């Protein structure tokens, strides 16, 4: 049976920062990869029509570079998921899952600082209970620069990887995709810089004893 992967991105670029190399590796292995974008700046009054058009073009370009099997945009307000009735979000995510029936899911970490990330995590955990989505065998959290590392808490909520993916072969391709997000990437010492991306890849690679890696927290896995 062909492997089906779905990555949930609260915002476009989360998928690339969090697991871009891993998604490219899935595609290289012949797996189906589906991209679900939860929020959409086109529904917000905070952006100009030019910014909205540019974002639409970016999403199309990124989707082509990954060769995603499908792109699903749920169209919720950015930075406003905590104001969306939970039932509405759960239904949208449930319908998305049922339409694809992925066996592997990548999602943001529970303790990311951004409220949209927290809400997406909570909602996905709710709709992927084993008796509700028995086809999902792996639920895996990715780390996002400027979100996961800024989720400060006196409690022990730090991102502690228990899975590493060797992405050494896909670094350059991932970086090319990240260049599509020009407005989101800035010069060092901004946390979403190419220098920071590369530094994290090297750090995770050294922990896994490979040239470069992406790190994850496995929440559930059935084999």
PDB file of C-alpha atoms in Angstrom:
ATOM      1  CA  UNK A   1       0.000   0.000   0.000  1.00  0.00           C
ATOM      2  CA  UNK A   2       1.346   3.429  -0.933  1.00  0.00           C
ATOM      3  CA  UNK A   3       2.241   5.625   2.025  1.00  0.00           C
ATOM      4  CA  UNK A   4       0.075   8.731   2.442  1.00  0.00           C
ATOM      5  CA  UNK A   5       1.522  11.706   4.283  1.00  0.00           C
ATOM      6  CA  UNK A   6      -0.272  14.888   5.304  1.00  0.00           C
ATOM      7  CA  UNK A   7       1.433  17.957   6.765  1.00  0.00           C
ATOM      8  CA  UNK A   8      -0.666  20.515   8.605  1.00  0.00           C
ATOM      9  CA  UNK A   9       0.701  24.062   8.396  1.00  0.00           C
ATOM     10  CA  UNK A  10      -1.031  26.746  10.456  1.00  0.00           C
ATOM     11  CA  UNK A  11       0.542  29.198   7.978  1.00  0.00           C
ATOM     12  CA  UNK A  12       2.385  28.718   4.681  1.00  0.00           C
ATOM     13  CA  UNK A  13       6.109  28.274   5.467  1.00  0.00           C
ATOM     14  CA  UNK A  14       5.552  26.202   8.637  1.00  0.00           C
ATOM     15  CA  UNK A  15       5.697  23.029   6.553  1.00  0.00           C
ATOM     16  CA  UNK A  16       9.052  24.012   5.059  1.00  0.00           C
ATOM     17  CA  UNK A  17      10.660  25.308   8.240  1.00  0.00           C
ATOM     18  CA  UNK A  18       9.429  22.335  10.233  1.00  0.00           C
ATOM     19  CA  UNK A  19       9.842  19.375   7.914  1.00  0.00           C
ATOM     20  CA  UNK A  20      10.715  20.540   4.402  1.00  0.00           C
ATOM     21  CA  UNK A  21      13.576  18.096   3.949  1.00  0.00           C
ATOM     22  CA  UNK A  22      11.492  15.243   5.303  1.00  0.00           C
ATOM     23  CA  UNK A  23       8.634  15.999   2.905  1.00  0.00           C
ATOM     24  CA  UNK A  24      11.088  16.006   0.001  1.00  0.00           C
ATOM     25  CA  UNK A  25      12.420  12.659   1.200  1.00  0.00           C
ATOM     26  CA  UNK A  26       8.893  11.233   1.323  1.00  0.00           C
ATOM     27  CA  UNK A  27       8.347  12.327  -2.284  1.00  0.00           C
ATOM     28  CA  UNK A  28      11.691  10.835  -3.343  1.00  0.00           C
ATOM     29  CA  UNK A  29      10.532   7.532  -1.857  1.00  0.00           C
ATOM     30  CA  UNK A  30       7.368   7.638  -3.951  1.00  0.00           C
ATOM     31  CA  UNK A  31       4.991   8.509  -1.126  1.00  0.00           C
ATOM     32  CA  UNK A  32       1.886  10.649  -1.523  1.00  0.00           C
ATOM     33  CA  UNK A  33       2.320  13.981   0.256  1.00  0.00           C
ATOM     34  CA  UNK A  34      -0.593  16.330   0.923  1.00  0.00           C
ATOM     35  CA  UNK A  35      -0.365  19.897   2.252  1.00  0.00           C
ATOM     36  CA  UNK A  36      -3.118  21.342   4.439  1.00  0.00           C
ATOM     37  CA  UNK A  37      -2.829  25.095   5.064  1.00  0.00           C
ATOM     38  CA  UNK A  38      -5.105  26.067   7.929  1.00  0.00           C
ATOM     39  CA  UNK A  39      -5.141  29.874   7.624  1.00  0.00           C
ATOM     40  CA  UNK A  40      -5.406  32.176   4.626  1.00  0.00           C
ATOM     41  CA  UNK A  41      -4.372  35.838   4.562  1.00  0.00           C
ATOM     42  CA  UNK A  42      -6.916  36.525   1.801  1.00  0.00           C
ATOM     43  CA  UNK A  43      -9.702  36.511   4.418  1.00  0.00           C
ATOM     44  CA  UNK A  44      -7.916  39.143   6.524  1.00  0.00           C
ATOM     45  CA  UNK A  45      -8.196  42.930   6.256  1.00  0.00           C
ATOM     46  CA  UNK A  46      -4.641  43.299   7.580  1.00  0.00           C
ATOM     47  CA  UNK A  47      -3.013  42.648   4.199  1.00  0.00           C
ATOM     48  CA  UNK A  48      -3.054  44.527   0.900  1.00  0.00           C
ATOM     49  CA  UNK A  49      -4.421  42.979  -2.281  1.00  0.00           C
ATOM     50  CA  UNK A  50      -0.852  42.897  -3.577  1.00  0.00           C
ATOM     51  CA  UNK A  51       0.320  40.920  -0.530  1.00  0.00           C
ATOM     52  CA  UNK A  52      -2.567  38.490  -0.914  1.00  0.00           C
ATOM     53  CA  UNK A  53      -1.810  37.928  -4.605  1.00  0.00           C
ATOM     54  CA  UNK A  54       1.862  37.404  -3.816  1.00  0.00           C
ATOM     55  CA  UNK A  55       0.973  34.813  -1.176  1.00  0.00           C
ATOM     56  CA  UNK A  56      -1.272  32.944  -3.633  1.00  0.00           C
ATOM     57  CA  UNK A  57       1.570  32.851  -6.156  1.00  0.00           C
ATOM     58  CA  UNK A  58       3.991  31.667  -3.462  1.00  0.00           C
ATOM     59  CA  UNK A  59       1.722  28.797  -2.456  1.00  0.00           C
ATOM     60  CA  UNK A  60       1.427  27.670  -6.080  1.00  0.00           C
ATOM     61  CA  UNK A  61       5.195  27.842  -6.552  1.00  0.00           C
ATOM     62  CA  UNK A  62       5.933  25.950  -3.330  1.00  0.00           C
ATOM     63  CA  UNK A  63       3.373  23.267  -4.171  1.00  0.00           C
ATOM     64  CA  UNK A  64       5.002  22.734  -7.568  1.00  0.00           C
ATOM     65  CA  UNK A  65       8.504  22.503  -6.101  1.00  0.00           C
ATOM     66  CA  UNK A  66       7.421  19.863  -3.598  1.00  0.00           C
ATOM     67  CA  UNK A  67       5.190  18.186  -6.179  1.00  0.00           C
ATOM     68  CA  UNK A  68       2.459  17.825  -3.551  1.00  0.00           C
ATOM     69  CA  UNK A  69      -0.345  15.457  -4.466  1.00  0.00           C
ATOM     70  CA  UNK A  70      -2.865  17.984  -3.194  1.00  0.00           C
ATOM     71  CA  UNK A  71      -3.062  21.363  -1.480  1.00  0.00           C
ATOM     72  CA  UNK A  72      -5.990  22.043   0.831  1.00  0.00           C
ATOM     73  CA  UNK A  73      -6.557  25.567   2.139  1.00  0.00           C
ATOM     74  CA  UNK A  74      -9.037  25.725   5.014  1.00  0.00           C
ATOM     75  CA  UNK A  75      -9.246  29.520   4.800  1.00  0.00           C
ATOM     76  CA  UNK A  76      -9.340  30.523   8.452  1.00  0.00           C
ATOM     77  CA  UNK A  77      -8.211  33.946   9.685  1.00  0.00           C
ATOM     78  CA  UNK A  78      -4.449  34.141  10.432  1.00  0.00           C
ATOM     79  CA  UNK A  79      -3.597  34.776  14.096  1.00  0.00           C
ATOM     80  CA  UNK A  80      -7.248  34.225  14.906  1.00  0.00           C
ATOM     81  CA  UNK A  81      -7.772  30.492  15.312  1.00  0.00           C
ATOM     82  CA  UNK A  82      -8.334  30.902  19.039  1.00  0.00           C
ATOM     83  CA  UNK A  83     -11.454  32.915  18.134  1.00  0.00           C
ATOM     84  CA  UNK A  84     -12.855  30.256  15.777  1.00  0.00           C
ATOM     85  CA  UNK A  85     -15.531  27.997  17.308  1.00  0.00           C
ATOM     86  CA  UNK A  86     -13.707  24.744  17.986  1.00  0.00           C
ATOM     87  CA  UNK A  87     -16.482  22.698  16.410  1.00  0.00           C
ATOM     88  CA  UNK A  88     -16.063  24.569  13.121  1.00  0.00           C
ATOM     89  CA  UNK A  89     -12.315  23.895  13.051  1.00  0.00           C
ATOM     90  CA  UNK A  90     -12.750  20.256  14.070  1.00  0.00           C
ATOM     91  CA  UNK A  91     -15.254  19.655  11.281  1.00  0.00           C
ATOM     92  CA  UNK A  92     -12.949  21.225   8.687  1.00  0.00           C
ATOM     93  CA  UNK A  93      -9.991  19.119   9.826  1.00  0.00           C
ATOM     94  CA  UNK A  94     -12.096  15.965  10.043  1.00  0.00           C
ATOM     95  CA  UNK A  95     -13.401  16.446   6.487  1.00  0.00           C
ATOM     96  CA  UNK A  96      -9.839  17.038   5.273  1.00  0.00           C
ATOM     97  CA  UNK A  97      -8.568  13.858   6.900  1.00  0.00           C
ATOM     98  CA  UNK A  98     -11.480  11.803   5.597  1.00  0.00           C
ATOM     99  CA  UNK A  99     -10.863  13.039   2.052  1.00  0.00           C
ATOM    100  CA  UNK A 100      -7.258  11.785   2.052  1.00  0.00           C
ATOM    101  CA  UNK A 101      -7.078   9.179   4.851  1.00  0.00           C
ATOM    102  CA  UNK A 102      -3.343   9.695   5.504  1.00  0.00           C
ATOM    103  CA  UNK A 103      -1.407   7.160   7.529  1.00  0.00           C
ATOM    104  CA  UNK A 104       1.230   9.697   8.622  1.00  0.00           C
ATOM    105  CA  UNK A 105       0.551  13.193   9.944  1.00  0.00           C
ATOM    106  CA  UNK A 106       2.994  16.011  10.666  1.00  0.00           C
ATOM    107  CA  UNK A 107       1.748  18.860  12.855  1.00  0.00           C
ATOM    108  CA  UNK A 108       3.130  21.758  14.921  1.00  0.00           C
ATOM    109  CA  UNK A 109       4.336  21.244  18.473  1.00  0.00           C
ATOM    110  CA  UNK A 110       1.879  21.674  21.350  1.00  0.00           C
ATOM    111  CA  UNK A 111       3.912  24.330  23.135  1.00  0.00           C
ATOM    112  CA  UNK A 112       4.814  26.601  20.219  1.00  0.00           C
ATOM    113  CA  UNK A 113       4.437  30.245  21.192  1.00  0.00           C
ATOM    114  CA  UNK A 114       1.999  31.123  18.365  1.00  0.00           C
ATOM    115  CA  UNK A 115      -1.638  30.650  19.352  1.00  0.00           C
ATOM    116  CA  UNK A 116      -2.523  29.309  15.880  1.00  0.00           C
ATOM    117  CA  UNK A 117       0.017  26.503  16.326  1.00  0.00           C
ATOM    118  CA  UNK A 118      -1.405  25.570  19.726  1.00  0.00           C
ATOM    119  CA  UNK A 119      -4.972  25.475  18.407  1.00  0.00           C
ATOM    120  CA  UNK A 120      -4.052  23.379  15.354  1.00  0.00           C
ATOM    121  CA  UNK A 121      -2.238  20.892  17.580  1.00  0.00           C
ATOM    122  CA  UNK A 122      -5.164  20.554  19.979  1.00  0.00           C
ATOM    123  CA  UNK A 123      -7.705  20.211  17.184  1.00  0.00           C
ATOM    124  CA  UNK A 124      -5.753  17.570  15.273  1.00  0.00           C
ATOM    125  CA  UNK A 125      -5.188  15.506  18.403  1.00  0.00           C
ATOM    126  CA  UNK A 126      -8.934  15.592  18.960  1.00  0.00           C
ATOM    127  CA  UNK A 127      -9.894  14.432  15.450  1.00  0.00           C
ATOM    128  CA  UNK A 128      -7.229  11.711  15.223  1.00  0.00           C
ATOM    129  CA  UNK A 129      -8.301   9.573  18.151  1.00  0.00           C
ATOM    130  CA  UNK A 130      -7.789   5.969  17.090  1.00  0.00           C
ATOM    131  CA  UNK A 131     -11.509   5.188  16.977  1.00  0.00           C
ATOM    132  CA  UNK A 132     -12.193   8.292  14.871  1.00  0.00           C
ATOM    133  CA  UNK A 133      -9.304   8.040  12.406  1.00  0.00           C
ATOM    134  CA  UNK A 134      -8.105   4.417  12.495  1.00  0.00           C
ATOM    135  CA  UNK A 135      -6.197   4.905   9.228  1.00  0.00           C
ATOM    136  CA  UNK A 136      -3.727   7.275  10.956  1.00  0.00           C
ATOM    137  CA  UNK A 137      -0.816   5.219  12.250  1.00  0.00           C
ATOM    138  CA  UNK A 138       1.769   7.953  12.936  1.00  0.00           C
ATOM    139  CA  UNK A 139       1.299  11.398  14.490  1.00  0.00           C
ATOM    140  CA  UNK A 140       4.512  13.413  14.529  1.00  0.00           C
ATOM    141  CA  UNK A 141       5.294  16.969  15.710  1.00  0.00           C
ATOM    142  CA  UNK A 142       7.796  19.167  13.903  1.00  0.00           C
ATOM    143  CA  UNK A 143       9.713  22.132  15.305  1.00  0.00           C
ATOM    144  CA  UNK A 144       9.346  25.619  13.835  1.00  0.00           C
ATOM    145  CA  UNK A 145      12.043  28.271  14.147  1.00  0.00           C
ATOM    146  CA  UNK A 146      10.799  31.362  16.043  1.00  0.00           C
ATOM    147  CA  UNK A 147       7.817  29.410  17.390  1.00  0.00           C
ATOM    148  CA  UNK A 148       8.980  26.190  19.063  1.00  0.00           C
ATOM    149  CA  UNK A 149      12.173  27.705  20.445  1.00  0.00           C
ATOM    150  CA  UNK A 150      10.279  30.735  21.775  1.00  0.00           C
ATOM    151  CA  UNK A 151       7.659  28.700  23.635  1.00  0.00           C
ATOM    152  CA  UNK A 152       9.112  29.567  27.033  1.00  0.00           C
ATOM    153  CA  UNK A 153       7.579  27.974  30.110  1.00  0.00           C
ATOM    154  CA  UNK A 154       8.667  27.192  33.684  1.00  0.00           C
ATOM    155  CA  UNK A 155       7.291  23.711  33.075  1.00  0.00           C
ATOM    156  CA  UNK A 156       9.204  20.981  31.257  1.00  0.00           C
ATOM    157  CA  UNK A 157       7.617  21.601  27.861  1.00  0.00           C
ATOM    158  CA  UNK A 158      10.812  21.944  25.834  1.00  0.00           C
ATOM    159  CA  UNK A 159      10.905  20.224  22.432  1.00  0.00           C
ATOM    160  CA  UNK A 160      12.741  16.936  23.071  1.00  0.00           C
ATOM    161  CA  UNK A 161      13.196  14.976  19.823  1.00  0.00           C
ATOM    162  CA  UNK A 162      12.730  11.226  19.762  1.00  0.00           C
ATOM    163  CA  UNK A 163      12.981  10.894  15.972  1.00  0.00           C
ATOM    164  CA  UNK A 164      15.503  12.225  13.452  1.00  0.00           C
ATOM    165  CA  UNK A 165      15.295  12.181   9.656  1.00  0.00           C
ATOM    166  CA  UNK A 166      18.522  12.345   7.640  1.00  0.00           C
ATOM    167  CA  UNK A 167      17.850  15.172   5.180  1.00  0.00           C
ATOM    168  CA  UNK A 168      21.437  15.635   3.991  1.00  0.00           C
ATOM    169  CA  UNK A 169      20.484  15.013   0.342  1.00  0.00           C
ATOM    170  CA  UNK A 170      17.673  17.556   0.416  1.00  0.00           C
ATOM    171  CA  UNK A 171      19.207  20.622   2.079  1.00  0.00           C
ATOM    172  CA  UNK A 172      19.747  22.668  -1.091  1.00  0.00           C
ATOM    173  CA  UNK A 173      16.301  21.839  -2.443  1.00  0.00           C
ATOM    174  CA  UNK A 174      14.684  22.795   0.870  1.00  0.00           C
ATOM    175  CA  UNK A 175      16.571  26.099   0.953  1.00  0.00           C
ATOM    176  CA  UNK A 176      15.449  26.882  -2.600  1.00  0.00           C
ATOM    177  CA  UNK A 177      11.850  26.369  -1.531  1.00  0.00           C
ATOM    178  CA  UNK A 178      12.313  28.595   1.517  1.00  0.00           C
ATOM    179  CA  UNK A 179      13.504  31.363  -0.815  1.00  0.00           C
ATOM    180  CA  UNK A 180       9.941  31.480  -2.140  1.00  0.00           C
ATOM    181  CA  UNK A 181       8.954  32.854   1.261  1.00  0.00           C
ATOM    182  CA  UNK A 182      11.012  35.999   0.829  1.00  0.00           C
ATOM    183  CA  UNK A 183       8.846  38.127   3.110  1.00  0.00           C
ATOM    184  CA  UNK A 184       9.127  35.613   5.960  1.00  0.00           C
ATOM    185  CA  UNK A 185      12.893  35.063   5.831  1.00  0.00           C
ATOM    186  CA  UNK A 186      15.253  37.775   7.050  1.00  0.00           C
ATOM    187  CA  UNK A 187      18.948  38.294   7.698  1.00  0.00           C
ATOM    188  CA  UNK A 188      20.742  36.891  10.746  1.00  0.00           C
ATOM    189  CA  UNK A 189      20.228  37.288  13.722  1.00  0.00           C
ATOM    190  CA  UNK A 190      16.505  37.116  12.880  1.00  0.00           C
ATOM    191  CA  UNK A 191      15.330  33.632  14.004  1.00  0.00           C
ATOM    192  CA  UNK A 192      13.929  32.781  10.566  1.00  0.00           C
ATOM    193  CA  UNK A 193      17.140  33.322   8.623  1.00  0.00           C
ATOM    194  CA  UNK A 194      18.928  30.912   6.314  1.00  0.00           C
ATOM    195  CA  UNK A 195      21.822  30.929   8.748  1.00  0.00           C
ATOM    196  CA  UNK A 196      19.498  29.807  11.553  1.00  0.00           C
ATOM    197  CA  UNK A 197      17.862  27.166   9.341  1.00  0.00           C
ATOM    198  CA  UNK A 198      21.232  25.727   8.397  1.00  0.00           C
ATOM    199  CA  UNK A 199      22.488  25.871  11.991  1.00  0.00           C
ATOM    200  CA  UNK A 200      19.491  23.870  13.211  1.00  0.00           C
ATOM    201  CA  UNK A 201      19.926  21.316  10.413  1.00  0.00           C
ATOM    202  CA  UNK A 202      23.586  20.879  11.372  1.00  0.00           C
ATOM    203  CA  UNK A 203      22.782  20.650  15.098  1.00  0.00           C
ATOM    204  CA  UNK A 204      20.108  18.001  14.557  1.00  0.00           C
ATOM    205  CA  UNK A 205      22.431  16.249  12.132  1.00  0.00           C
ATOM    206  CA  UNK A 206      25.196  16.063  14.726  1.00  0.00           C
ATOM    207  CA  UNK A 207      22.745  14.611  17.234  1.00  0.00           C
ATOM    208  CA  UNK A 208      21.839  11.910  14.706  1.00  0.00           C
ATOM    209  CA  UNK A 209      25.454  11.519  13.470  1.00  0.00           C
ATOM    210  CA  UNK A 210      24.659  12.616   9.906  1.00  0.00           C
ATOM    211  CA  UNK A 211      25.462  15.769   7.926  1.00  0.00           C
ATOM    212  CA  UNK A 212      22.008  17.316   8.335  1.00  0.00           C
ATOM    213  CA  UNK A 213      18.728  16.262   9.882  1.00  0.00           C
ATOM    214  CA  UNK A 214      15.285  17.380  10.964  1.00  0.00           C
ATOM    215  CA  UNK A 215      14.042  16.441  14.421  1.00  0.00           C
ATOM    216  CA  UNK A 216      10.591  15.404  15.566  1.00  0.00           C
ATOM    217  CA  UNK A 217       8.535  14.266  18.519  1.00  0.00           C
ATOM    218  CA  UNK A 218       6.539  11.108  17.841  1.00  0.00           C
ATOM    219  CA  UNK A 219       3.206  11.330  19.645  1.00  0.00           C
ATOM    220  CA  UNK A 220       1.784   8.049  18.456  1.00  0.00           C
ATOM    221  CA  UNK A 221       2.979   5.296  16.171  1.00  0.00           C
ATOM    222  CA  UNK A 222       1.410   1.982  15.261  1.00  0.00           C
ATOM    223  CA  UNK A 223       3.198  -0.624  13.187  1.00  0.00           C
TER     224      UNK A 223
END
